[in-house]
mmCIF file of C-alpha atoms in Angstrom:
data_model
loop_
_atom_site.group_PDB
_atom_site.id
_atom_site.type_symbol
_atom_site.label_atom_id
_atom_site.label_comp_id
_atom_site.label_asym_id
_atom_site.label_seq_id
_atom_site.Cartn_x
_atom_site.Cartn_y
_atom_site.Cartn_z
ATOM 1 C CA UNK A 1 38.203 20.915 9.191
ATOM 2 C CA UNK A 2 37.501 24.022 6.879
ATOM 3 C CA UNK A 3 35.951 25.728 9.842
ATOM 4 C CA UNK A 4 39.369 25.221 11.699
ATOM 5 C CA UNK A 5 41.355 26.579 9.040
ATOM 6 C CA UNK A 6 39.330 29.775 9.046
ATOM 7 C CA UNK A 7 39.717 29.943 12.643
ATOM 8 C CA UNK A 8 43.617 29.449 12.617
ATOM 9 C CA UNK A 9 43.571 32.385 10.061
ATOM 10 C CA UNK A 10 41.682 34.989 11.660
ATOM 11 C CA UNK A 11 43.550 34.385 15.507
ATOM 12 C CA UNK A 12 46.617 34.789 13.242
ATOM 13 C CA UNK A 13 46.172 38.097 11.874
ATOM 14 C CA UNK A 14 44.634 39.193 15.172
ATOM 15 C CA UNK A 15 48.006 38.222 16.846
ATOM 16 C CA UNK A 16 50.294 39.505 14.481
ATOM 17 C CA UNK A 17 47.689 42.722 14.068
ATOM 18 C CA UNK A 18 48.485 42.950 17.947
ATOM 19 C CA UNK A 19 52.443 42.776 17.782
ATOM 20 C CA UNK A 20 51.994 45.368 14.707
ATOM 21 C CA UNK A 21 50.671 48.086 16.430
ATOM 22 C CA UNK A 22 52.278 46.909 19.845
ATOM 23 C CA UNK A 23 51.456 49.857 21.687
ATOM 24 C CA UNK A 24 47.403 50.474 20.676
ATOM 25 C CA UNK A 25 44.528 50.834 22.938
ATOM 26 C CA UNK A 26 43.799 47.999 25.126
ATOM 27 C CA UNK A 27 40.253 48.505 25.018
ATOM 28 C CA UNK A 28 40.621 49.156 20.898
ATOM 29 C CA UNK A 29 42.332 45.655 21.023
ATOM 30 C CA UNK A 30 39.887 44.107 22.948
ATOM 31 C CA UNK A 31 36.427 45.441 21.086
ATOM 32 C CA UNK A 32 38.365 43.958 17.826
ATOM 33 C CA UNK A 33 38.803 40.848 19.704
ATOM 34 C CA UNK A 34 35.279 40.555 20.918
ATOM 35 C CA UNK A 35 33.954 41.368 17.305
ATOM 36 C CA UNK A 36 36.295 38.759 16.002
ATOM 37 C CA UNK A 37 34.856 36.326 18.159
ATOM 38 C CA UNK A 38 31.159 37.218 17.859
ATOM 39 C CA UNK A 39 32.051 36.943 14.003
ATOM 40 C CA UNK A 40 33.820 33.668 14.396
ATOM 41 C CA UNK A 41 30.972 32.609 16.818
ATOM 42 C CA UNK A 42 28.146 33.629 13.908
ATOM 43 C CA UNK A 43 30.415 31.318 11.184
ATOM 44 C CA UNK A 44 30.286 28.426 13.467
ATOM 45 C CA UNK A 45 26.627 28.974 14.208
ATOM 46 C CA UNK A 46 26.100 28.821 9.985
ATOM 47 C CA UNK A 47 28.420 25.960 10.066
ATOM 48 C CA UNK A 48 26.544 23.567 12.254
ATOM 49 C CA UNK A 49 23.064 24.955 10.572
ATOM 50 C CA UNK A 50 24.175 24.120 6.976
ATOM 51 C CA UNK A 51 25.530 20.699 8.573
ATOM 52 C CA UNK A 52 22.283 20.685 10.344
ATOM 53 C CA UNK A 53 20.342 20.877 7.370
ATOM 54 C CA UNK A 54 22.654 18.874 5.103
ATOM 55 C CA UNK A 55 22.035 15.849 7.789
ATOM 56 C CA UNK A 56 18.217 16.933 7.469
ATOM 57 C CA UNK A 57 18.303 16.676 3.730
ATOM 58 C CA UNK A 58 20.011 13.585 3.559
ATOM 59 C CA UNK A 59 17.883 12.266 5.877
ATOM 60 C CA UNK A 60 14.385 13.363 4.213
ATOM 61 C CA UNK A 61 15.971 12.112 0.930
ATOM 62 C CA UNK A 62 16.538 8.816 2.622
ATOM 63 C CA UNK A 63 12.780 8.711 3.961
ATOM 64 C CA UNK A 64 11.240 9.313 0.722
ATOM 65 C CA UNK A 65 13.556 7.076 -0.875
ATOM 66 C CA UNK A 66 12.299 4.477 1.652
ATOM 67 C CA UNK A 67 8.246 5.800 1.464
ATOM 68 C CA UNK A 68 8.980 5.424 -2.790
ATOM 69 C CA UNK A 69 10.300 1.648 -2.448
ATOM 70 C CA UNK A 70 7.095 0.999 0.218
ATOM 71 C CA UNK A 71 4.955 2.472 -2.140
ATOM 72 C CA UNK A 72 5.809 0.345 -5.164
ATOM 73 C CA UNK A 73 5.824 -2.557 -3.382
ATOM 74 C CA UNK A 74 1.948 -1.980 -2.390
ATOM 75 C CA UNK A 75 1.430 -1.439 -5.816
ATOM 76 C CA UNK A 76 3.109 -4.656 -6.558
ATOM 77 C CA UNK A 77 0.857 -6.184 -3.768
ATOM 78 C CA UNK A 78 -2.209 -4.612 -5.111
ATOM 79 C CA UNK A 79 -1.692 -5.445 -8.829
ATOM 80 C CA UNK A 80 -1.266 -9.347 -7.435
ATOM 81 C CA UNK A 81 -4.467 -8.809 -5.256
ATOM 82 C CA UNK A 82 -6.229 -7.834 -8.856
ATOM 83 C CA UNK A 83 -4.636 -10.554 -10.706
ATOM 84 C CA UNK A 84 -5.978 -13.448 -8.113
ATOM 85 C CA UNK A 85 -9.488 -11.613 -8.378
ATOM 86 C CA UNK A 86 -9.625 -11.889 -11.675
ATOM 87 C CA UNK A 87 -8.554 -15.539 -12.021
ATOM 88 C CA UNK A 88 -11.340 -15.545 -9.613
ATOM 89 C CA UNK A 89 -13.995 -13.813 -11.222
ATOM 90 C CA UNK A 90 -13.227 -15.782 -14.354
ATOM 91 C CA UNK A 91 -13.625 -19.521 -12.658
ATOM 92 C CA UNK A 92 -16.883 -18.111 -11.162
ATOM 93 C CA UNK A 93 -18.444 -16.595 -14.450
ATOM 94 C CA UNK A 94 -17.359 -20.383 -15.907
ATOM 95 C CA UNK A 95 -19.176 -21.687 -13.124
ATOM 96 C CA UNK A 96 -22.141 -19.476 -13.755
ATOM 97 C CA UNK A 97 -22.305 -20.386 -17.199
ATOM 98 C CA UNK A 98 -21.973 -24.076 -16.345
ATOM 99 C CA UNK A 99 -24.932 -24.025 -13.990
ATOM 100 C CA UNK A 100 -26.932 -22.242 -16.418
ATOM 101 C CA UNK A 101 -26.215 -24.860 -18.861
ATOM 102 C CA UNK A 102 -27.290 -27.377 -16.040
ATOM 103 C CA UNK A 103 -30.463 -25.325 -15.100
ATOM 104 C CA UNK A 104 -31.680 -25.520 -18.874
ATOM 105 C CA UNK A 105 -31.108 -29.584 -18.842
ATOM 106 C CA UNK A 106 -32.843 -29.847 -15.756
ATOM 107 C CA UNK A 107 -35.987 -27.997 -16.718
ATOM 108 C CA UNK A 108 -36.207 -29.649 -19.957
ATOM 109 C CA UNK A 109 -35.914 -32.921 -18.132
ATOM 110 C CA UNK A 110 -38.447 -31.563 -15.748
ATOM 111 C CA UNK A 111 -41.083 -31.036 -18.543
ATOM 112 C CA UNK A 112 -40.503 -34.112 -20.092
ATOM 113 C CA UNK A 113 -41.643 -35.861 -16.522
ATOM 114 C CA UNK A 114 -44.688 -33.558 -16.598
ATOM 115 C CA UNK A 115 -45.639 -34.576 -19.442
ATOM 116 C CA UNK A 116 -45.316 -38.030 -19.146
ATOM 117 C CA UNK A 117 -46.463 -38.067 -15.788
ATOM 118 C CA UNK A 118 -49.811 -36.040 -17.388
ATOM 119 C CA UNK A 119 -50.106 -38.811 -20.405
ATOM 120 C CA UNK A 120 -49.724 -41.740 -17.778
ATOM 121 C CA UNK A 121 -51.656 -40.533 -15.008
ATOM 122 C CA UNK A 122 -55.040 -42.040 -16.391
ATOM 123 C CA UNK A 123 -53.422 -45.552 -16.171
ATOM 124 C CA UNK A 124 -51.313 -45.132 -12.898
ATOM 125 C CA UNK A 125 -54.901 -43.899 -11.298
ATOM 126 C CA UNK A 126 -56.422 -47.332 -12.683
ATOM 127 C CA UNK A 127 -53.933 -49.204 -11.469
ATOM 128 C CA UNK A 128 -53.520 -48.070 -8.343
ATOM 129 C CA UNK A 129 -57.704 -48.397 -7.984
ATOM 130 C CA UNK A 130 -57.168 -52.033 -8.722
ATOM 131 C CA UNK A 131 -54.150 -52.809 -6.415
ATOM 132 C CA UNK A 132 -55.928 -50.550 -3.767
ATOM 133 C CA UNK A 133 -59.025 -53.084 -3.740
ATOM 134 C CA UNK A 134 -59.704 -55.594 -0.892
ATOM 135 C CA UNK A 135 -61.197 -57.876 -3.779
ATOM 136 C CA UNK A 136 -62.039 -58.366 -7.196
ATOM 137 C CA UNK A 137 -65.359 -57.202 -7.221
ATOM 138 C CA UNK A 138 -64.489 -53.996 -5.668
ATOM 139 C CA UNK A 139 -61.651 -53.542 -8.098
ATOM 140 C CA UNK A 140 -64.017 -54.230 -10.909
ATOM 141 C CA UNK A 141 -66.593 -51.476 -10.142
#
């Protein structure tokens, strides 16, 4: 809109200048017209470039905002994973501690069974000898 106003003002100046000089040299007027048209075209290119840069900049800002949002979401997911892994580590640590306790208890039970078996080995051996014999005389010997 602003560019159209500038173009209208320039054209008005050109037309009024032409009427004022009326009988001026046609070649000079044509050169002046071409010069003004080049300036207008340059202004239009600058305006288009500025608009393009503005759109590009706005798009880049939007893209950066989206990227920031996605990175924040990713950070939240990573934090959730870390919390989940911490809970799992704590659970596994408790399980390991419980298993160490059970292992200690089983070692104690095993040691007492070995001692019991060692103490009673002679009597079991004698009983097995008696029960394995074919007759009383064989068991007595």
